């Protein structure tokens, strides 16, 4: 039974990634990261936010989406282009979470 925003997000991500080959979970970036083909796709962070690996060339476009922020590795230390954090409040629907996951998976497949 899910008891925190993070564990609920982890369960939702597991369901969405069930059909992906070569998927594994690791503790990384202070959360539960989902790896596909040995590269991080997304990470469920403690407050239920989502860290998303996106194409650097789409960074500014994706950053303009509601709930998206420049990802930080600690206060004031930005992670650079290709890393976006999405607030939990903007992941409340299956469609919203799926959209971000698809962006990350497309980037993963293009590597």
PDB file of C-alpha atoms in Angstrom:
ATOM      1  CA  UNK A   1       0.000   0.000   0.000  1.00  0.00           C
ATOM      2  CA  UNK A   2       1.371   3.399  -0.984  1.00  0.00           C
ATOM      3  CA  UNK A   3       1.873   5.764   1.900  1.00  0.00           C
ATOM      4  CA  UNK A   4       3.815   8.713   0.531  1.00  0.00           C
ATOM      5  CA  UNK A   5       3.728  10.866  -2.608  1.00  0.00           C
ATOM      6  CA  UNK A   6       7.043   9.304  -3.654  1.00  0.00           C
ATOM      7  CA  UNK A   7       5.888   5.697  -3.239  1.00  0.00           C
ATOM      8  CA  UNK A   8       2.646   6.442  -5.101  1.00  0.00           C
ATOM      9  CA  UNK A   9       4.652   7.940  -7.972  1.00  0.00           C
ATOM     10  CA  UNK A  10       6.986   4.909  -7.983  1.00  0.00           C
ATOM     11  CA  UNK A  11       3.974   2.581  -8.284  1.00  0.00           C
ATOM     12  CA  UNK A  12       2.551   4.635 -11.154  1.00  0.00           C
ATOM     13  CA  UNK A  13       5.898   4.631 -12.971  1.00  0.00           C
ATOM     14  CA  UNK A  14       6.287   0.868 -12.505  1.00  0.00           C
ATOM     15  CA  UNK A  15       2.893   0.351 -14.134  1.00  0.00           C
ATOM     16  CA  UNK A  16       3.742   2.621 -17.072  1.00  0.00           C
ATOM     17  CA  UNK A  17       7.166   1.032 -17.609  1.00  0.00           C
ATOM     18  CA  UNK A  18       6.024  -2.575 -17.250  1.00  0.00           C
ATOM     19  CA  UNK A  19       6.290  -3.181 -20.998  1.00  0.00           C
ATOM     20  CA  UNK A  20       9.736  -1.632 -21.448  1.00  0.00           C
ATOM     21  CA  UNK A  21      12.639  -4.022 -21.950  1.00  0.00           C
ATOM     22  CA  UNK A  22      15.810  -3.632 -19.892  1.00  0.00           C
ATOM     23  CA  UNK A  23      14.199  -1.642 -17.076  1.00  0.00           C
ATOM     24  CA  UNK A  24      15.638  -1.516 -13.573  1.00  0.00           C
ATOM     25  CA  UNK A  25      15.349   0.704 -10.519  1.00  0.00           C
ATOM     26  CA  UNK A  26      18.223   2.262  -8.608  1.00  0.00           C
ATOM     27  CA  UNK A  27      18.599   4.737  -5.775  1.00  0.00           C
ATOM     28  CA  UNK A  28      19.999   7.890  -7.378  1.00  0.00           C
ATOM     29  CA  UNK A  29      19.582  11.681  -7.148  1.00  0.00           C
ATOM     30  CA  UNK A  30      17.884  11.319  -3.773  1.00  0.00           C
ATOM     31  CA  UNK A  31      15.052   9.309  -5.271  1.00  0.00           C
ATOM     32  CA  UNK A  32      14.095   6.091  -7.020  1.00  0.00           C
ATOM     33  CA  UNK A  33      15.468   6.263 -10.560  1.00  0.00           C
ATOM     34  CA  UNK A  34      14.161   4.201 -13.426  1.00  0.00           C
ATOM     35  CA  UNK A  35      16.781   3.029 -15.884  1.00  0.00           C
ATOM     36  CA  UNK A  36      15.995   1.841 -19.402  1.00  0.00           C
ATOM     37  CA  UNK A  37      18.846   0.386 -21.464  1.00  0.00           C
ATOM     38  CA  UNK A  38      21.255   1.360 -18.653  1.00  0.00           C
ATOM     39  CA  UNK A  39      20.397   5.065 -18.783  1.00  0.00           C
ATOM     40  CA  UNK A  40      18.242   7.040 -16.378  1.00  0.00           C
ATOM     41  CA  UNK A  41      14.869   8.020 -17.812  1.00  0.00           C
ATOM     42  CA  UNK A  42      13.082   9.471 -14.769  1.00  0.00           C
ATOM     43  CA  UNK A  43      13.459   9.592 -11.007  1.00  0.00           C
ATOM     44  CA  UNK A  44      10.674   9.736  -8.416  1.00  0.00           C
ATOM     45  CA  UNK A  45      11.802  12.255  -5.805  1.00  0.00           C
ATOM     46  CA  UNK A  46      10.790  12.328  -2.142  1.00  0.00           C
ATOM     47  CA  UNK A  47       8.035  14.989  -2.367  1.00  0.00           C
ATOM     48  CA  UNK A  48       6.467  13.184  -5.336  1.00  0.00           C
ATOM     49  CA  UNK A  49       8.177  15.384  -7.903  1.00  0.00           C
ATOM     50  CA  UNK A  50       9.617  13.833 -11.049  1.00  0.00           C
ATOM     51  CA  UNK A  51      13.146  14.345 -12.351  1.00  0.00           C
ATOM     52  CA  UNK A  52      13.052  13.860 -16.122  1.00  0.00           C
ATOM     53  CA  UNK A  53      15.930  13.340 -18.572  1.00  0.00           C
ATOM     54  CA  UNK A  54      15.002  15.208 -21.759  1.00  0.00           C
ATOM     55  CA  UNK A  55      16.796  16.136 -24.997  1.00  0.00           C
ATOM     56  CA  UNK A  56      18.958  19.199 -24.350  1.00  0.00           C
ATOM     57  CA  UNK A  57      17.733  20.754 -27.601  1.00  0.00           C
ATOM     58  CA  UNK A  58      14.121  20.631 -26.292  1.00  0.00           C
ATOM     59  CA  UNK A  59      15.003  21.867 -22.808  1.00  0.00           C
ATOM     60  CA  UNK A  60      13.647  25.434 -23.126  1.00  0.00           C
ATOM     61  CA  UNK A  61      10.466  24.275 -24.867  1.00  0.00           C
ATOM     62  CA  UNK A  62       9.754  21.660 -22.186  1.00  0.00           C
ATOM     63  CA  UNK A  63      10.685  24.031 -19.371  1.00  0.00           C
ATOM     64  CA  UNK A  64       7.771  26.251 -20.470  1.00  0.00           C
ATOM     65  CA  UNK A  65       5.252  23.502 -19.593  1.00  0.00           C
ATOM     66  CA  UNK A  66       3.193  23.925 -16.412  1.00  0.00           C
ATOM     67  CA  UNK A  67       4.963  22.573 -13.327  1.00  0.00           C
ATOM     68  CA  UNK A  68       8.349  22.243 -15.053  1.00  0.00           C
ATOM     69  CA  UNK A  69      11.446  23.759 -13.464  1.00  0.00           C
ATOM     70  CA  UNK A  70      15.171  23.625 -14.045  1.00  0.00           C
ATOM     71  CA  UNK A  71      16.370  20.624 -12.065  1.00  0.00           C
ATOM     72  CA  UNK A  72      18.773  21.286  -9.204  1.00  0.00           C
ATOM     73  CA  UNK A  73      21.213  19.015  -7.447  1.00  0.00           C
ATOM     74  CA  UNK A  74      20.976  20.747  -4.113  1.00  0.00           C
ATOM     75  CA  UNK A  75      19.879  24.328  -3.533  1.00  0.00           C
ATOM     76  CA  UNK A  76      21.090  26.663  -6.249  1.00  0.00           C
ATOM     77  CA  UNK A  77      23.115  24.038  -8.160  1.00  0.00           C
ATOM     78  CA  UNK A  78      21.391  23.542 -11.510  1.00  0.00           C
ATOM     79  CA  UNK A  79      21.878  20.279 -13.363  1.00  0.00           C
ATOM     80  CA  UNK A  80      22.082  21.883 -16.802  1.00  0.00           C
ATOM     81  CA  UNK A  81      20.154  21.416 -20.039  1.00  0.00           C
ATOM     82  CA  UNK A  82      18.402  18.091 -20.369  1.00  0.00           C
ATOM     83  CA  UNK A  83      17.349  17.831 -16.718  1.00  0.00           C
ATOM     84  CA  UNK A  84      13.873  19.027 -15.689  1.00  0.00           C
ATOM     85  CA  UNK A  85      11.961  18.652 -12.451  1.00  0.00           C
ATOM     86  CA  UNK A  86       8.172  18.444 -12.649  1.00  0.00           C
ATOM     87  CA  UNK A  87       6.166  19.259  -9.525  1.00  0.00           C
ATOM     88  CA  UNK A  88       3.906  16.588  -8.078  1.00  0.00           C
ATOM     89  CA  UNK A  89       0.880  18.862  -8.454  1.00  0.00           C
ATOM     90  CA  UNK A  90       1.305  18.707 -12.244  1.00  0.00           C
ATOM     91  CA  UNK A  91       1.527  14.901 -12.345  1.00  0.00           C
ATOM     92  CA  UNK A  92      -1.891  14.196 -10.868  1.00  0.00           C
ATOM     93  CA  UNK A  93      -3.364  12.594 -13.996  1.00  0.00           C
ATOM     94  CA  UNK A  94      -2.221   9.502 -15.864  1.00  0.00           C
ATOM     95  CA  UNK A  95      -2.015  11.567 -19.050  1.00  0.00           C
ATOM     96  CA  UNK A  96       0.276  14.176 -17.483  1.00  0.00           C
ATOM     97  CA  UNK A  97       2.689  11.570 -16.134  1.00  0.00           C
ATOM     98  CA  UNK A  98       2.610   9.606 -19.398  1.00  0.00           C
ATOM     99  CA  UNK A  99       3.461  12.708 -21.440  1.00  0.00           C
ATOM    100  CA  UNK A 100       6.627  13.358 -19.442  1.00  0.00           C
ATOM    101  CA  UNK A 101       7.582   9.697 -19.462  1.00  0.00           C
ATOM    102  CA  UNK A 102       7.170   9.519 -23.255  1.00  0.00           C
ATOM    103  CA  UNK A 103       9.490  12.511 -23.742  1.00  0.00           C
ATOM    104  CA  UNK A 104      12.091  10.798 -21.575  1.00  0.00           C
ATOM    105  CA  UNK A 105      11.696   7.410 -23.291  1.00  0.00           C
ATOM    106  CA  UNK A 106      11.961   8.980 -26.766  1.00  0.00           C
ATOM    107  CA  UNK A 107      15.193  10.670 -25.683  1.00  0.00           C
ATOM    108  CA  UNK A 108      16.455   7.374 -24.260  1.00  0.00           C
ATOM    109  CA  UNK A 109      15.707   5.497 -27.508  1.00  0.00           C
ATOM    110  CA  UNK A 110      17.452   8.161 -29.625  1.00  0.00           C
ATOM    111  CA  UNK A 111      20.752   7.838 -27.743  1.00  0.00           C
TER     112      UNK A 111
END
